[in-house]
GROMACS .gro file of C-alpha atoms in nm:
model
  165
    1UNK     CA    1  -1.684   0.729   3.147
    2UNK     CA    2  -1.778   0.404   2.937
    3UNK     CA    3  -1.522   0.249   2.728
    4UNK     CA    4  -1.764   0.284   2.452
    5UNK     CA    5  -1.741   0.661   2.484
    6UNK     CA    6  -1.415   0.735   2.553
    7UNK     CA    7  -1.291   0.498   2.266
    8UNK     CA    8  -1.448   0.701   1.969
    9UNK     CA    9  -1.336   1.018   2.126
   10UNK     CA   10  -0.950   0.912   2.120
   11UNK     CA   11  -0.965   0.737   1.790
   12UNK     CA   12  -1.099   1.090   1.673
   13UNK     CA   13  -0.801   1.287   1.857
   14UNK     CA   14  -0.533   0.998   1.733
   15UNK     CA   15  -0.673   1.077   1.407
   16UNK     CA   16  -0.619   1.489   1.412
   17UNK     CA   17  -0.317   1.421   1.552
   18UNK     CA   18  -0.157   1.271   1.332
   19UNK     CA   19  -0.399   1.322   0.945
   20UNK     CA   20  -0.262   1.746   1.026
   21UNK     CA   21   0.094   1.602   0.989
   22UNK     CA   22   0.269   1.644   0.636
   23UNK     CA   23   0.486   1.354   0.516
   24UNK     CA   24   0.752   1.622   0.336
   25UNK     CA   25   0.969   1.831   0.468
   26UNK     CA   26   1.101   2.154   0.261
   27UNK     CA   27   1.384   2.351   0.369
   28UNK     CA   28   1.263   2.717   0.368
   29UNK     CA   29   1.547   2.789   0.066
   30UNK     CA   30   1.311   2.530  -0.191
   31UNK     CA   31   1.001   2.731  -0.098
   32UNK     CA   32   1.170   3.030  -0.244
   33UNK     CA   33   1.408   2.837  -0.537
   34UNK     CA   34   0.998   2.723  -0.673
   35UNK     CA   35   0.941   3.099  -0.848
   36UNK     CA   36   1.331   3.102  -0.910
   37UNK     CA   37   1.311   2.812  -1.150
   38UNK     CA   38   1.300   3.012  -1.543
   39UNK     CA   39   1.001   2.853  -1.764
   40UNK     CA   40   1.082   2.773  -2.125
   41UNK     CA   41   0.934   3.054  -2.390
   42UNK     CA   42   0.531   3.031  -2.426
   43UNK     CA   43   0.371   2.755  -2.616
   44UNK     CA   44   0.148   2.780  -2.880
   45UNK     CA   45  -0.101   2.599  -2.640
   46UNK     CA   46  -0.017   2.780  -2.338
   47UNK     CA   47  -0.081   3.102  -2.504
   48UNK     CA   48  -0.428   2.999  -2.668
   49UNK     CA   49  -0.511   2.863  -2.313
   50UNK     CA   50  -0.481   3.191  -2.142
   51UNK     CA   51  -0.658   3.369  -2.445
   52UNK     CA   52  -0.990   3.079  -2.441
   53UNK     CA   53  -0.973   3.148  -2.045
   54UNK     CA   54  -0.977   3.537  -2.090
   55UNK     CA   55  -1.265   3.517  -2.314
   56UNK     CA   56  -1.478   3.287  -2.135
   57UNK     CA   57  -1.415   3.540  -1.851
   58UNK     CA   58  -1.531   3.827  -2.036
   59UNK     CA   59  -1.846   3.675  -2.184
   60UNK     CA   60  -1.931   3.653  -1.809
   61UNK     CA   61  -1.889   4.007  -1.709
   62UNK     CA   62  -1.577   3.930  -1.523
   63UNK     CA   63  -1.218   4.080  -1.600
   64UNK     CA   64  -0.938   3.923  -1.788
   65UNK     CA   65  -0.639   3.845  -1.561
   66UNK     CA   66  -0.330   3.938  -1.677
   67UNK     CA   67   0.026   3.675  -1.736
   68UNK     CA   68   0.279   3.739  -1.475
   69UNK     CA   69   0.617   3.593  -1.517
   70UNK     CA   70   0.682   3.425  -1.143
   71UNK     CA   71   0.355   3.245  -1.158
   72UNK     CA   72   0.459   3.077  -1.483
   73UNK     CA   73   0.731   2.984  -1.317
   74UNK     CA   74   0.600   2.841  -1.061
   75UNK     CA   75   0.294   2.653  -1.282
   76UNK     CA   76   0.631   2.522  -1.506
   77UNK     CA   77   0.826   2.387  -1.224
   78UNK     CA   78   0.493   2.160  -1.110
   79UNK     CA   79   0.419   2.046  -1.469
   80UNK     CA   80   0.775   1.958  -1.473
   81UNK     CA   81   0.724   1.770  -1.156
   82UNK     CA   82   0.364   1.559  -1.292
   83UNK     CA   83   0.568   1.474  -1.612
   84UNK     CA   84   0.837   1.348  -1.393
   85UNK     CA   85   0.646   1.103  -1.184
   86UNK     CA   86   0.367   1.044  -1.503
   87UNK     CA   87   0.105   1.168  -1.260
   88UNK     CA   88  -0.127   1.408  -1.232
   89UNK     CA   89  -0.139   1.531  -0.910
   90UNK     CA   90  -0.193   1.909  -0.639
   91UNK     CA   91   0.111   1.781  -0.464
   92UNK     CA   92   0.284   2.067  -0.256
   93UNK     CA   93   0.041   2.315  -0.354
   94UNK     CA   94   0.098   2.488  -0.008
   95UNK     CA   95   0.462   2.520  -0.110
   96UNK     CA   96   0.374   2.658  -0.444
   97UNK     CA   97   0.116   2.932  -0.306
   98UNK     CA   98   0.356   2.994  -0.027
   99UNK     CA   99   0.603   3.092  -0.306
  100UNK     CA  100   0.381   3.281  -0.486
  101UNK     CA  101   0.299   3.486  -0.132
  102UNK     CA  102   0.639   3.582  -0.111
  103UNK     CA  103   0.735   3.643  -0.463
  104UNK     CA  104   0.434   3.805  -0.601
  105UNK     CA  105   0.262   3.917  -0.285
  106UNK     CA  106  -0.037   3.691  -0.365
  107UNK     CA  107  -0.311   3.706  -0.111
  108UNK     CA  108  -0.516   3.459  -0.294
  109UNK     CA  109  -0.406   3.124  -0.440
  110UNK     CA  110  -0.569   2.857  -0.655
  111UNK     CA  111  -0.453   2.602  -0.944
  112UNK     CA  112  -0.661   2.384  -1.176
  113UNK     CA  113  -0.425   2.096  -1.358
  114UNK     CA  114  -0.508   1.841  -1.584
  115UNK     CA  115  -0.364   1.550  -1.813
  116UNK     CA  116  -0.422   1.420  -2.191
  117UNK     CA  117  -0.593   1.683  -2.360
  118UNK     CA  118  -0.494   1.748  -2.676
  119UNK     CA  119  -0.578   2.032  -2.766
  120UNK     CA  120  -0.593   2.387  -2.575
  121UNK     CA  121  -0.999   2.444  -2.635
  122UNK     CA  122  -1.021   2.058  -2.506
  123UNK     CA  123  -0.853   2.155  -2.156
  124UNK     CA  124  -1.033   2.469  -2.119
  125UNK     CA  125  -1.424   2.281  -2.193
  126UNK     CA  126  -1.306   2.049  -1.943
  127UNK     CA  127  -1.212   2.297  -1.681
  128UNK     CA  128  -1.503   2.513  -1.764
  129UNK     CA  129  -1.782   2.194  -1.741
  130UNK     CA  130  -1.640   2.093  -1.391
  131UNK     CA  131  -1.773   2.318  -1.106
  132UNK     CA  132  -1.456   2.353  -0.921
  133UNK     CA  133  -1.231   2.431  -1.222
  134UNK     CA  134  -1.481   2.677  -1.315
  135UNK     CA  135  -1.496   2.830  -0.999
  136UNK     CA  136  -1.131   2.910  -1.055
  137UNK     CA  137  -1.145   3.048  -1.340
  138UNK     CA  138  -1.399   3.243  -1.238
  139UNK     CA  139  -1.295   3.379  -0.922
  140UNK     CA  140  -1.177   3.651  -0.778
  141UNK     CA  141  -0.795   3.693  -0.934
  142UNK     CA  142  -0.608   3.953  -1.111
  143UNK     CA  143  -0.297   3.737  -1.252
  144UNK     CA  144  -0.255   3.369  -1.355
  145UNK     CA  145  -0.043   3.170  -1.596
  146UNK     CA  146  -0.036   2.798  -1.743
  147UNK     CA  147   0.253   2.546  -1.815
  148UNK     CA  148   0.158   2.266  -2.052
  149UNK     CA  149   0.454   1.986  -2.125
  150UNK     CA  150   0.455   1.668  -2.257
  151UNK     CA  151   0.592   1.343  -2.127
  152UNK     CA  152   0.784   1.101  -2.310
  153UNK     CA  153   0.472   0.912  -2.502
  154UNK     CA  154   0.338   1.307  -2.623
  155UNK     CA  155   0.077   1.311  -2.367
  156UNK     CA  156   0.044   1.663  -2.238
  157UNK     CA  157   0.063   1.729  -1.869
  158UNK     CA  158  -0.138   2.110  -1.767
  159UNK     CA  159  -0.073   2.335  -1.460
  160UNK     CA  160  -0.262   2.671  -1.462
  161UNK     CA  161  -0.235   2.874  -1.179
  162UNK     CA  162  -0.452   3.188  -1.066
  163UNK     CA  163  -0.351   3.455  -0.810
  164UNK     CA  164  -0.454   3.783  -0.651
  165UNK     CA  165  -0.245   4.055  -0.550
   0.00000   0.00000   0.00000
């Protein structure tokens, strides 16, 4: 073969080698410890969040999920985590639906997060007028949950998770 054609072909195998890899390591014991973390009380926000999301899902047909306790658990301890390094972030999602596999017997996974809004109806539009957000909370789930926490200047910091079981 020509160097010109073998060349491409292992850059392309060096690079699915080694893009596949993940840079963290978790012990098998944080997996699990994720859902064992206990989420402060429900905000004010949090609450209205869930309620705006429910009613945007009824006006279009679709059922209202309902809370369940381990997902807010798990949607606190990754606010907790964005607030803690001041950015927003999907970091060690796999861990987090992984949890939420084993704890809730989730067969279906997704989380929208966000930063700075102010106000629960201003997190919600913004999720609802982006297709992918929307798409989640639209889809095909029967549980989810939100954690909302502020960092250290008051901006809020948003983590709402949706599941199926």
């Amino acid at each position: 073969m020509k160097a010109t054609t073998v060349l491409p072909f292992l850059a392309l195998l060096g690079l699915m080698t080694f893009s596949s890899c993940s840079t963290e390591e978790f012990p098998e014991d944080n997996i699990n410890n994720i859902a064992l973390i206990e989420a402060p009380a429900p905000k004010e926000i949090e609450i209205e969040i869930l309620e705006r999301i429910n009613q945007y899902r009824i006006s279009k047909g679709l059922s209202a999920l309902n809370n369940l306790n381990v997902v807010k658990s798990v949607a606190f301890s990754h606010t907790d985590y964005m607030v803690e390094i001041n950015r927003v972030n999907h970091d060690n999602f796999f861990q987090r639906k992984l949890s939420l596999e084993q704890n809730a017997k989730a067969t279906r996974v997704s989380e929208n997060v966000a930063y700075a809004y102010s106000s629960a109806q201003s997190v919600v539009n913004a999720w609802i007028n982006s297709d992918a957000h929307r798409a989640n909370i639209e889809g095909d789930f029967t549980d989810f949950e939100v954690s909302a926490e502020q960092n250290a200047e008051g901006k809020w910091y948003y983590t709402n998770i949706f599941i199926k079981r």
